[in-house]
XYZ file of C-alpha atoms in Angstrom:
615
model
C 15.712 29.041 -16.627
C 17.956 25.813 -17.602
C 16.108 22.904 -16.396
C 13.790 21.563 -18.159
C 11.706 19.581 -15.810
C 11.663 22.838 -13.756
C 9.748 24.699 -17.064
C 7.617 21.716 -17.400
C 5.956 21.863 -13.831
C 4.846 25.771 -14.172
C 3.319 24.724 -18.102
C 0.569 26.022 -17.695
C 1.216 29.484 -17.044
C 3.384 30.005 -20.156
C 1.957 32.192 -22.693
C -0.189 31.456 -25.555
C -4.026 30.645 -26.207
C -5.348 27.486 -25.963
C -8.219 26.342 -28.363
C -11.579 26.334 -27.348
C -12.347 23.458 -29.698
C -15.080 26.171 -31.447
C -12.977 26.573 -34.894
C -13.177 22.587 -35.154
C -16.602 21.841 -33.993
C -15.667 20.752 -30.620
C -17.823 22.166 -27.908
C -18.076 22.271 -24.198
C -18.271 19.015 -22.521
C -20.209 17.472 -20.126
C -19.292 15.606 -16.570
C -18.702 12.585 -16.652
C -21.310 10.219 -15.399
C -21.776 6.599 -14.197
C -18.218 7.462 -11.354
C -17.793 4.291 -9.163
C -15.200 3.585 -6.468
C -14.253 -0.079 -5.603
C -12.387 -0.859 -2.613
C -9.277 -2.666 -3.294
C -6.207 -3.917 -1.428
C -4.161 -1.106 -1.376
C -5.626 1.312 -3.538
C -9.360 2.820 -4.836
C -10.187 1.683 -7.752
C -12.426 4.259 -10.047
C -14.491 3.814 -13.466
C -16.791 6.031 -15.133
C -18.695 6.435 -18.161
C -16.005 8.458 -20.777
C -17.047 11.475 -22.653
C -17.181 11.486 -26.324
C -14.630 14.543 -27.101
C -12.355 14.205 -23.842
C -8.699 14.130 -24.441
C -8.428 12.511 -21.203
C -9.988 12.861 -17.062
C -8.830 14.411 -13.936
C -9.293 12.504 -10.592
C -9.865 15.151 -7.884
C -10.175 13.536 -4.197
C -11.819 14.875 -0.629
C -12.167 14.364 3.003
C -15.408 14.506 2.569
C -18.237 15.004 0.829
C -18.225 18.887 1.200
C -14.680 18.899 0.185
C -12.223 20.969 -1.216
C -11.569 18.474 -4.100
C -7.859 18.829 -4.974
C -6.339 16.722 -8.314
C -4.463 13.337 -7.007
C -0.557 14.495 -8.143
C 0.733 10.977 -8.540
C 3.823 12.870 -8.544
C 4.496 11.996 -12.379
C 6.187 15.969 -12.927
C 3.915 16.614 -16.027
C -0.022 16.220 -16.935
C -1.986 14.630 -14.206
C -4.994 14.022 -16.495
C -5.809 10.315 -17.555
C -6.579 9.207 -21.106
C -9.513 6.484 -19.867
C -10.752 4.799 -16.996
C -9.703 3.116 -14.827
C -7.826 4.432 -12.242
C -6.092 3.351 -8.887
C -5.582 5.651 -6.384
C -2.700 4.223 -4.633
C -2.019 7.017 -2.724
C -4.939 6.220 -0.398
C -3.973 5.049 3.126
C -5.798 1.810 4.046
C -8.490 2.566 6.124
C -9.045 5.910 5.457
C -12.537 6.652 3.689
C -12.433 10.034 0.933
C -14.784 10.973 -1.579
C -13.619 11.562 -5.286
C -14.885 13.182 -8.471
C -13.317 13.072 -12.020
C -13.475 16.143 -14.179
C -13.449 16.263 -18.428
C -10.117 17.411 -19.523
C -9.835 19.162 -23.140
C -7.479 21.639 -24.704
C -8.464 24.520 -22.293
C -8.091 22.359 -19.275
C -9.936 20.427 -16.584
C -14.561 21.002 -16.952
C -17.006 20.512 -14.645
C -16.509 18.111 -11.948
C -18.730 14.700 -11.410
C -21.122 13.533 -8.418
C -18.969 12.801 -5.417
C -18.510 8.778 -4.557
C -17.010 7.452 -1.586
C -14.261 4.886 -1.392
C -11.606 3.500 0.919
C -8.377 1.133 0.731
C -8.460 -2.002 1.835
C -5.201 -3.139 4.109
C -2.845 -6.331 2.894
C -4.166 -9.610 4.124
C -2.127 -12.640 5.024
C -1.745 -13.368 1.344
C -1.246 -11.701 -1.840
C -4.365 -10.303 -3.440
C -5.431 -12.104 -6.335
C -6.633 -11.275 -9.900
C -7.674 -13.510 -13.247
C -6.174 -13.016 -16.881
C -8.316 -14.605 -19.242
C -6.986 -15.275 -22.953
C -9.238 -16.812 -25.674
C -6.750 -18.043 -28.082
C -9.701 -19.209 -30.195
C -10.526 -15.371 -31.473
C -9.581 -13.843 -34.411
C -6.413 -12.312 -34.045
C -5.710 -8.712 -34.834
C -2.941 -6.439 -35.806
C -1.161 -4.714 -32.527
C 0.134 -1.928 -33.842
C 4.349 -0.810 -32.926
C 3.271 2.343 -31.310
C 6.475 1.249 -29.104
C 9.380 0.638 -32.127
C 7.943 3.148 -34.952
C 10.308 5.836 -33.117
C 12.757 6.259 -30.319
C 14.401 9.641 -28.630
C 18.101 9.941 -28.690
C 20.705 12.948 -27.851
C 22.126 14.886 -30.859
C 23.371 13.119 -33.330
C 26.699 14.659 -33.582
C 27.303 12.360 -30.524
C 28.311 10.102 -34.057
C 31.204 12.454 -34.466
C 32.472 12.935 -30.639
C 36.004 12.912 -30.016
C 36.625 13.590 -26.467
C 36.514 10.972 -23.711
C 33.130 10.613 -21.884
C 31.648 9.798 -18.816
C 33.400 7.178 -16.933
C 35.986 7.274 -19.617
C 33.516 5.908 -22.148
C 34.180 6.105 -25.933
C 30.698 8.189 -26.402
C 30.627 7.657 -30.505
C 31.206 4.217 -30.360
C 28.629 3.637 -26.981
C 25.772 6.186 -28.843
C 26.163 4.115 -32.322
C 25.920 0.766 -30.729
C 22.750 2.087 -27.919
C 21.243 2.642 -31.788
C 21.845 -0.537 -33.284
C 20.556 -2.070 -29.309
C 17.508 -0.745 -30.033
C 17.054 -1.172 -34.012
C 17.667 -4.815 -33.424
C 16.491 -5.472 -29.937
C 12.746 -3.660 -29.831
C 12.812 -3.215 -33.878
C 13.288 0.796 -33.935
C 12.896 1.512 -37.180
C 13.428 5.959 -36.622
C 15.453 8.356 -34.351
C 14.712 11.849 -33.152
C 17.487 13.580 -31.680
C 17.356 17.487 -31.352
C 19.797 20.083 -33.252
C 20.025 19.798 -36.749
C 21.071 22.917 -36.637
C 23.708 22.792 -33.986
C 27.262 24.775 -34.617
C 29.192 21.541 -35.687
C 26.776 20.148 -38.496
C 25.384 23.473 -40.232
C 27.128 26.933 -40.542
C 26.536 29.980 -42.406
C 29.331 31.033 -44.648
C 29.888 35.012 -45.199
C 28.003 35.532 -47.911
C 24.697 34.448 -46.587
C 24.844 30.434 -48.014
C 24.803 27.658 -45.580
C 27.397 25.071 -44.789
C 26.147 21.527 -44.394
C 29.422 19.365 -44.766
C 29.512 18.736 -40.963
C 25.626 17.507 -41.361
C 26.917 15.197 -44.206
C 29.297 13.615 -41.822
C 26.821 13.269 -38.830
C 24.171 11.785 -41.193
C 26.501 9.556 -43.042
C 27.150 7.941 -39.878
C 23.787 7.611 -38.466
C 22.057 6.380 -41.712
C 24.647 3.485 -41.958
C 22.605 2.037 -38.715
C 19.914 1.727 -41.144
C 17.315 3.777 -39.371
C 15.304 6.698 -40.229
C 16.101 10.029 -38.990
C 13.508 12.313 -37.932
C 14.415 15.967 -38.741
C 13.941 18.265 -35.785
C 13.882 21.712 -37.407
C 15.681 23.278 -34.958
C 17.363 24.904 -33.091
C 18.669 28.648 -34.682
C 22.060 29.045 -36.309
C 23.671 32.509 -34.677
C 24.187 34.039 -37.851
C 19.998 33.972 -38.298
C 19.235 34.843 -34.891
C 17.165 38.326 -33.162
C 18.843 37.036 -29.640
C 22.276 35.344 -29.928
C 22.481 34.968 -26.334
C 19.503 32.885 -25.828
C 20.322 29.702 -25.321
C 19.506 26.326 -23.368
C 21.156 23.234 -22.424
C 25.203 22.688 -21.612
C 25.708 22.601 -25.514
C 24.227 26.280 -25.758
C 21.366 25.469 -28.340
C 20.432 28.673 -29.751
C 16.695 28.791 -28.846
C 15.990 32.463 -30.536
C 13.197 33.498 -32.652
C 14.683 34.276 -36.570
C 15.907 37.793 -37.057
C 14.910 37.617 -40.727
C 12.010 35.476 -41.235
C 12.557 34.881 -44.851
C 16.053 33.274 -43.919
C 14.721 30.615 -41.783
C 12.706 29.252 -44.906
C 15.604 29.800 -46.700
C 17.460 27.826 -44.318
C 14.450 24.998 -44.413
C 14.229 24.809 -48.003
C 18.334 24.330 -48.561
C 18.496 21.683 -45.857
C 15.750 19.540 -47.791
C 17.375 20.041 -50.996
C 20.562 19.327 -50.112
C 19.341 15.946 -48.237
C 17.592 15.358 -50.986
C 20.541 15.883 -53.026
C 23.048 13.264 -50.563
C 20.192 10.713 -50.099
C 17.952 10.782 -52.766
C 14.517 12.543 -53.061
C 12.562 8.875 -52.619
C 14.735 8.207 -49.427
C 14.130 11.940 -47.913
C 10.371 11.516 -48.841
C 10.010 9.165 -46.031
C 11.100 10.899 -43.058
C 9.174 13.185 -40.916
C 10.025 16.914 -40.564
C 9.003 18.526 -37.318
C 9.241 22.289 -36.417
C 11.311 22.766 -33.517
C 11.314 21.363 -29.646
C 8.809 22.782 -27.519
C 8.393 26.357 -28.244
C 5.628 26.587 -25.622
C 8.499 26.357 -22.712
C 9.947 30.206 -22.812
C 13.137 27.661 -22.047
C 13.286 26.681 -25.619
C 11.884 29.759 -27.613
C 11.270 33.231 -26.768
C 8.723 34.251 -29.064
C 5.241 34.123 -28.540
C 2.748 31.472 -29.939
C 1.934 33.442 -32.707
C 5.568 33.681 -33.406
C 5.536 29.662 -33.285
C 2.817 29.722 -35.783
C 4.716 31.586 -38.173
C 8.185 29.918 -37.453
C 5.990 26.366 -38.468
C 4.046 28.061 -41.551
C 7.397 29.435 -42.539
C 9.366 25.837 -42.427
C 6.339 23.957 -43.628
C 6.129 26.045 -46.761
C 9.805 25.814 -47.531
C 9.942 21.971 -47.178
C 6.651 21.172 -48.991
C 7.804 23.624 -51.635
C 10.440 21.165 -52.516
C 8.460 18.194 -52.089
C 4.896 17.583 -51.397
C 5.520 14.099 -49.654
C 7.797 15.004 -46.991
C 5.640 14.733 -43.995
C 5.702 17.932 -41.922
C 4.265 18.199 -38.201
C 4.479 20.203 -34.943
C 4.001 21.774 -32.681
C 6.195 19.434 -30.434
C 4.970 20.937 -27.417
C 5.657 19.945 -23.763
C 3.111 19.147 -21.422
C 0.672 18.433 -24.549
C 0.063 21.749 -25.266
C -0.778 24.296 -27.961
C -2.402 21.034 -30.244
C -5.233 22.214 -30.771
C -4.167 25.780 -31.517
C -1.832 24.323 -33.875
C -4.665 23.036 -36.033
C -6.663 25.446 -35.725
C -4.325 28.044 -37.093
C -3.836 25.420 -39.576
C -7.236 25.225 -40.984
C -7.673 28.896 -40.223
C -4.519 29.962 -42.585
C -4.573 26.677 -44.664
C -1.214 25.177 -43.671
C -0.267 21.819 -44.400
C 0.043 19.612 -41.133
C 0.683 16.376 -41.815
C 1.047 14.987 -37.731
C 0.275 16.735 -34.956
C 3.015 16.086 -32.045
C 4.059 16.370 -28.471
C 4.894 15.406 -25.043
C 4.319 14.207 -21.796
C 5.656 12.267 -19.090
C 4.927 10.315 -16.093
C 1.673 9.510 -17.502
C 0.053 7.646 -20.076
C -0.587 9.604 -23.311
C -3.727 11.526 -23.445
C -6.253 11.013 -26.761
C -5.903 13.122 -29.231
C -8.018 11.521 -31.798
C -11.171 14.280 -31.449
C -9.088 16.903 -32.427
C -7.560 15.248 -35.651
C -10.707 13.481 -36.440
C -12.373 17.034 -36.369
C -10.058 19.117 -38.536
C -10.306 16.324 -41.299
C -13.813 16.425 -41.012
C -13.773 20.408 -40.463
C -11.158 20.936 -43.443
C -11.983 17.793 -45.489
C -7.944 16.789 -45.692
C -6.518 13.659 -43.989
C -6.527 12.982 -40.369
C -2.994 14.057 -39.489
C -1.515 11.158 -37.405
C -0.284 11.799 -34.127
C 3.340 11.180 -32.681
C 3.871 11.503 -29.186
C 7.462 11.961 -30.269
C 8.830 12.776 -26.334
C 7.496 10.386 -23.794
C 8.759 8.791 -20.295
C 8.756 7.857 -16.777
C 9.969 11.403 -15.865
C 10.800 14.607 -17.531
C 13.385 15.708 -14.764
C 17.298 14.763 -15.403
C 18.802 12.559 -12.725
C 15.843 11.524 -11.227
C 16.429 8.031 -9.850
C 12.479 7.056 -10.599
C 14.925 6.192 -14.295
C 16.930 3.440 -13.497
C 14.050 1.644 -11.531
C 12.157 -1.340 -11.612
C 9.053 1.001 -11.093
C 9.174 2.196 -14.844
C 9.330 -0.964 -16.077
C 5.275 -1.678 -15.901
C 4.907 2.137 -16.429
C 6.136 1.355 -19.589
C 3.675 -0.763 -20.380
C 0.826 0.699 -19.374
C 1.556 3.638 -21.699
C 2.114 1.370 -24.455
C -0.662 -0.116 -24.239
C -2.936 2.567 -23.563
C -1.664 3.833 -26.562
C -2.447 1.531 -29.095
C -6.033 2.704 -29.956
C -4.855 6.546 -29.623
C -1.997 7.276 -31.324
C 0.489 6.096 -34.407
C 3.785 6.770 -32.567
C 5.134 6.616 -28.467
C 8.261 7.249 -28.790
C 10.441 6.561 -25.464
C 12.696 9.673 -24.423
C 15.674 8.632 -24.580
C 17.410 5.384 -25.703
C 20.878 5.916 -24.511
C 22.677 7.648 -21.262
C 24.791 8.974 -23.490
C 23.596 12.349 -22.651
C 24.823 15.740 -22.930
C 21.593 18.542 -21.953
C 22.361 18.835 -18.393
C 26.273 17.471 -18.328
C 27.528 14.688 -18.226
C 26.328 11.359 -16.477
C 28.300 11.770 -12.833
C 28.157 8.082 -12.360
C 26.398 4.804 -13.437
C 23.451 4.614 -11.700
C 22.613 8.645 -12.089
C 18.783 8.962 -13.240
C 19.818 8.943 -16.735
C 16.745 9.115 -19.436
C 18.669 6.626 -20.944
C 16.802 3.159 -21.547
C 20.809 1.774 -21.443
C 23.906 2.870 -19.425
C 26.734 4.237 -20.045
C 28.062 1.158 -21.525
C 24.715 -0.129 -22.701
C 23.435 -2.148 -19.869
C 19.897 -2.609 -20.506
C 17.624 -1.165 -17.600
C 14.425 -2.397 -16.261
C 12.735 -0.211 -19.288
C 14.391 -1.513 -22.007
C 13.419 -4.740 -21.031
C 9.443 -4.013 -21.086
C 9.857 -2.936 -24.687
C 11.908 -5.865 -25.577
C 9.293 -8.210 -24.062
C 6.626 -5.831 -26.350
C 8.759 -6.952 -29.140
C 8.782 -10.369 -28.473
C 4.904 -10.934 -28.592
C 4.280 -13.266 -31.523
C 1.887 -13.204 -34.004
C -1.892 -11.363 -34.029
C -3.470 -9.891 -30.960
C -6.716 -12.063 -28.883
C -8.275 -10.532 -26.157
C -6.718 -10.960 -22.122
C -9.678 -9.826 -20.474
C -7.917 -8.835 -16.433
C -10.300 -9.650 -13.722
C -9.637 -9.227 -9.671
C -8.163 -6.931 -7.578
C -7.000 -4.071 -8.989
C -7.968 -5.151 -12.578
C -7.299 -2.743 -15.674
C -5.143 -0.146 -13.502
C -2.785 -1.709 -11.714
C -2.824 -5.034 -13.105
C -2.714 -5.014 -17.060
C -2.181 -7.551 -19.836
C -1.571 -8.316 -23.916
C -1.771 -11.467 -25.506
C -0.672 -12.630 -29.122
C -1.154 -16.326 -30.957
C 1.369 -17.349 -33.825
C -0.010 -16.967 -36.969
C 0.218 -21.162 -37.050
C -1.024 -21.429 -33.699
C 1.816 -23.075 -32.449
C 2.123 -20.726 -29.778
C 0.447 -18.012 -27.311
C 2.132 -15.312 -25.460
C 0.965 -13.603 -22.807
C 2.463 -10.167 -21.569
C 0.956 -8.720 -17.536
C 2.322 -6.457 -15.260
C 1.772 -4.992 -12.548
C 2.329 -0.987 -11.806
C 0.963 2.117 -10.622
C 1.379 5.666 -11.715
C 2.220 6.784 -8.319
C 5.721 7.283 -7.862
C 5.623 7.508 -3.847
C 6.020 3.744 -4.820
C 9.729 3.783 -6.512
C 10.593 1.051 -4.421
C 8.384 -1.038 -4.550
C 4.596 -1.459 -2.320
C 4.088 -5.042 -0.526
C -0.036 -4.015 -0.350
C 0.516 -4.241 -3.932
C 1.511 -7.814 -4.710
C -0.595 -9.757 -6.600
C -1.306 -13.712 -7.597
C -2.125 -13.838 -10.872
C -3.842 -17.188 -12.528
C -4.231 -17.057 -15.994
C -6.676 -19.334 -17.967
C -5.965 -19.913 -21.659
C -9.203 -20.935 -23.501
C -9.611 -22.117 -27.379
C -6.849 -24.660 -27.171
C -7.065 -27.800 -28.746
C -8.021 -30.390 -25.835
C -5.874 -32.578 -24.093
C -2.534 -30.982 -25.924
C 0.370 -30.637 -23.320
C 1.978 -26.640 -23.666
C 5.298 -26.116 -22.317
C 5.660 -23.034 -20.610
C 8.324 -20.275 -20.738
C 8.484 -17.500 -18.351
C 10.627 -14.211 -18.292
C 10.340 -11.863 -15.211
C 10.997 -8.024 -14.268
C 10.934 -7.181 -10.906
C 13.349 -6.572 -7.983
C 15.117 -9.756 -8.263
C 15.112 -10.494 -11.569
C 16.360 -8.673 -14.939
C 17.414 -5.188 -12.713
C 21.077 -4.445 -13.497
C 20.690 -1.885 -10.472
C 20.471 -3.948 -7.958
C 23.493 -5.989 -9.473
C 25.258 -2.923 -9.263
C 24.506 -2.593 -5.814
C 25.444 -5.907 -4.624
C 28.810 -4.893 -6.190
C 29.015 -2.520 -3.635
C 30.394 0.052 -6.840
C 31.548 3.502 -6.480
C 30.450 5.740 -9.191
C 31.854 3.566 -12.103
C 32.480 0.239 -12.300
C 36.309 -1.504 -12.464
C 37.463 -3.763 -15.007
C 36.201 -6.680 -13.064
C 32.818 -5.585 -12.018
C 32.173 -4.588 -15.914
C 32.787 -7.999 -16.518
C 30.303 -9.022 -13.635
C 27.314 -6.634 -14.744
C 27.900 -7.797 -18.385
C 27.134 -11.197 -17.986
C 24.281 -10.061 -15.385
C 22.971 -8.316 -18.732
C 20.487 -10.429 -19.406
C 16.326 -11.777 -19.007
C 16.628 -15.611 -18.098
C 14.115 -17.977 -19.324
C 13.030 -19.435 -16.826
C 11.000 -23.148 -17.552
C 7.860 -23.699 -15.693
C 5.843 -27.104 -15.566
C 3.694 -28.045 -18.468
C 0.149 -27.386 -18.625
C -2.402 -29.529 -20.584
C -5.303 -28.330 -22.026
C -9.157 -29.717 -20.730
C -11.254 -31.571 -22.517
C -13.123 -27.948 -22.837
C -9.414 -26.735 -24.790
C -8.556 -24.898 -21.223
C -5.275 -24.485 -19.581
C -4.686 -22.625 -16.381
C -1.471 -21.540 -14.384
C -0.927 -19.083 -11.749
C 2.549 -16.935 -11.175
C 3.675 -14.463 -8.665
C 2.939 -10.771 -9.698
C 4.901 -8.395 -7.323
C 4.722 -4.702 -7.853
C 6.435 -3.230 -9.246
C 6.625 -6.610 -11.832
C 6.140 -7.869 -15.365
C 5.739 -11.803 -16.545
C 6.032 -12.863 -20.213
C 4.247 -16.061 -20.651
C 5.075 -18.716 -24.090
C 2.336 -21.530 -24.012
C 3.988 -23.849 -26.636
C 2.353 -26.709 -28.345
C 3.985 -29.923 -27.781
């Protein structure tokens, strides 16, 4: 097996034991209660009651009340479970009445399904459906956390070093470094995972057992001038260390083997901390995260067995805390969120530091975590280990044109923002087309994971997290309202710590990728009503949009009517058609009551950025 995506969609037959939540007090869980479905234009939408203890929900649907009820696949290539309610089923065909029920989902999988409701989908009417933002800029503001910018995903880093021409004749060191400044300066990135640390080029094993880390020195040297934080991926096996040689993944031939000798992989574990430590400084390498390999529960990228994994993290955790107590040590960085809870469990079984849990998922928004880590503290009386999604994205299969859409753009979003109360860390897979796994990029426009081109166009992606970036100030509540509230239309809102201004972030979007290009039904009017201004004051009004027409280098491209790469002249076309226009709207005066109101166009897919500025 060599494609990853391909591993990913048969996850849950790959070997290991899940936990039963026993070990850290976590027990079987209910149904949940309280399911409604709301008929909306152009989707269901569907609320229920959550379940203290649920990592997240699994919408099954009927014909009827008798069934069978099958899980909706929004056709996301990963986890179909939720993390929260609610949830538009946009897959439903206006008209057309079906029953649904929603089922627990925990470590071992989906539990017992709900009472059966009926819904149906309303058809388009003559207008675009409408729905209500409301913003008190009056409340107390609170932190919103950078679950977006704490950490990005990137290729290998010896992409620093590369000395062959790349993909469209692209200089790939010089693109890769400047993608990484892009994204330290444009969304505020402040660390980088990238796998294979221990790739060929940057550590070797010399003939009498020590190891070689000069070609590290020269990859890390490079990346650490950018002035972000690495984030060492403990993998993948040096040959020399290796029970298979031959077992290897990606073009690049990452050895994916479990160790021959045990003891040499801590060996290998403890040298490479000391010797960072050594380059960089102990303070500096104390404030990095160490993670224990890339998904080990895909036989694609290890074959050993869970328990082997166990060992193989026990083993590097040891080492590295045996140098240094502070370095922060995590795994299992599992696909598919899996093997978690078996992680900490073995951890609090065998008492083995674990200092984040991690993993990842895509197509979906991250599923909650937070019972499991709030557990083991309380079961083994240490600190909650945070948790890092430290893979996430639209899709997890390569060249998969869902990537360069508009479509991910409010996808984006939503997983943002869903994360914010579940995890420390949502780390976008990958920031740069500059990317090597499956070969090459064959031509602009390709699918690339990449949130720029080849040549660092920024894609409908990037610009959702720069917009995320661009909130000012504290968060106050945007309470959506309407048609299709909560799941298909979503919204943040921040004040400036003087008050001077209020921002106000809503898109529109729907997991459902039958709906790449785009879904009329969809549309939306949105009005949103600012409250807690000071009366009579006269706002100016900035607006920034992401949709079909506007801030989609794609569809620049295609009115280029390019080949596979762009000439000279079109470079210089899509270059200056690199950019998110502000766009001025007419003022808006607060009421004597301190309310302003304005209403935009919402399309989905679509995002608008909204600056109410004090005149």
């Amino acid at each position: 097996m060599t494609e990853k995506s391909a591993a990913r969609a048969d996850w849950e037959s790959r070997i290991g034991k899940p936990s039963d939540g026993r070990l850290l007090g976590i027990g079987e869980l209910p149904a949940p209660a309280g399911l409604s479905a709301d008929d909306g234009t152009g989707h269901v939408l569907l609320t229920w009651r959550p379940v203290p203890g649920a990592l997240g929900y699994l919408v099954h649907r009927a014909d009827s009340a008798e069934g069978p009820f099958e899980p909706l696949d929004h056709l996301g290539g990963d986890v179909l479970a939720v993390p929260h309610p609610p949830y538009a089923d946009t897959l439903a065909q206006p008209g057309r009445g079906y029953f649904y029920k929603v089922a627990t989902w925990s470590d071992t999988g989906a539990g017992a399904l709900s009472e059966a409701v009926p819904g149906s989908a309303r058809a388009a009417g003559s207008r675009a459906a409408e729905v209500t933002v409301a913003v008190d800029a009056a409340a107390p503001a609170t932190e919103l956390p950078g679950v977006w910018n704490r950490m990005i995903g990137a290729e290998h880093f010896s992409l620093l070093t590369w000395d062959k021409p790349g993909a469209g004749g692209s200089d790939v060191a010089k693109e890769y470094g400047e993608a990484l400044a892009i994204v330290r300066d444009e969304i505020g990135v402040r660390s980088v995972r990238a796998h294979g640390t221990f790739l060929p080029e940057t550590v070797t094993v010399r003939g009498d057992g020590s190891f070689d880390f000069s070609g590290l020195d020269a990859v890390y040297d490079r990346f650490l001038a950018t002035g972000l934080k690495p984030v060492v991926e403990l993998s993948f096996m040096p040959r020399e260390l290796a029970s298979d040689p031959h077992y290897t993944v990606f073009d690049y031939k990452a050895l994916v083997s479990t160790p021959a000798r045990w003891e040499r992989w801590g060996d290998l574990c403890r040298e490479l901390t000391v010797h960072l430590q050594e380059r960089y400084g102990r303070d500096t390498v104390a404030g990095w995260e160490f993670e224990v390999w890339n998904e080990a529960n895909l036989e694609v990228f290890w074959n050993g067995t869970q328990d082997d994994y166990h060992r193989l993290y026990e083993v590097a955790v040891r080492a590295v805390k045996g140098v240094d107590e502070r370095i922060r040590v995590g795994g299992p960085s599992s696909a598919a969120a899996g093997w978690v809870g078996a992680l900490l469990e073995y951890c609090q079984e065998h008492d083995v530091p674990v200092d984040f849990v991690s993993t990842h998922t895509y197509g979906n928004a991250p599923l909650d975590f937070r019972p499991m880590t709030r557990a083991f503290a309380e079961a083994t009386g240490r600190p909650e280990p945070e948790i890092l999604w430290t893979e996430w994205g639209v899709t997890p299969t390569h060249f998969h044109r869902v990537s360069d859409s508009v479509f991910a753009a409010p996808f984006v979003l939503r997983g943002m923002k869903s994360a914010l109360s579940s995890t420390d860390c949502l780390s976008y897979w990958v920031a740069s087309d500059q990317f090597e796994e499956l070969g090459w990029p064959p031509r602009l426009f390709h699918g690339g994971f990449g949130l720029l081109t080849v040549g660092n166009l920024r894609k409908p992606r990037f610009w959702a997290l720069y917009l995320l970036s661009q909130l000012t100030g504290g968060r106050i509540p945007a309470a959506v309202g309407g048609d299709g509230a909560g799941a298909l239309v979503e919204s943040l809102a921040t004040r400036a710590e003087d008050g001077s201004t209020v921002d106000v972030l809503l898109w529109n979007g729907t997991l459902d990728q039958s709906k790449i290009d785009g879904a009329a039904v969809l549309d939306r009017a949105a009005t949103v009503r600012v409250t807690g201004l000071e009366p009579g004051a006269v706002h100016t009004v900035e607006s920034r949009r992401v949709d079909e027409h506007h801030a989609n280098i794609q569809a620049v491209w295609k009115d280029l009517d390019g080949g596979d790469w762009p000439d000279d002249q079109q470079w210089r076309k899509l270059r200056a058609a690199d950019e998110l226009p502000v766009e001025t709207l007419a003022p808006v005066t607060a009421d004597a009551e301190g309310t302003a109101v304005l209403t935009v166009e919402l399309p989905n897919p679509g995002i608008r950025f909204l600056r109410l500025a004090r005149g």
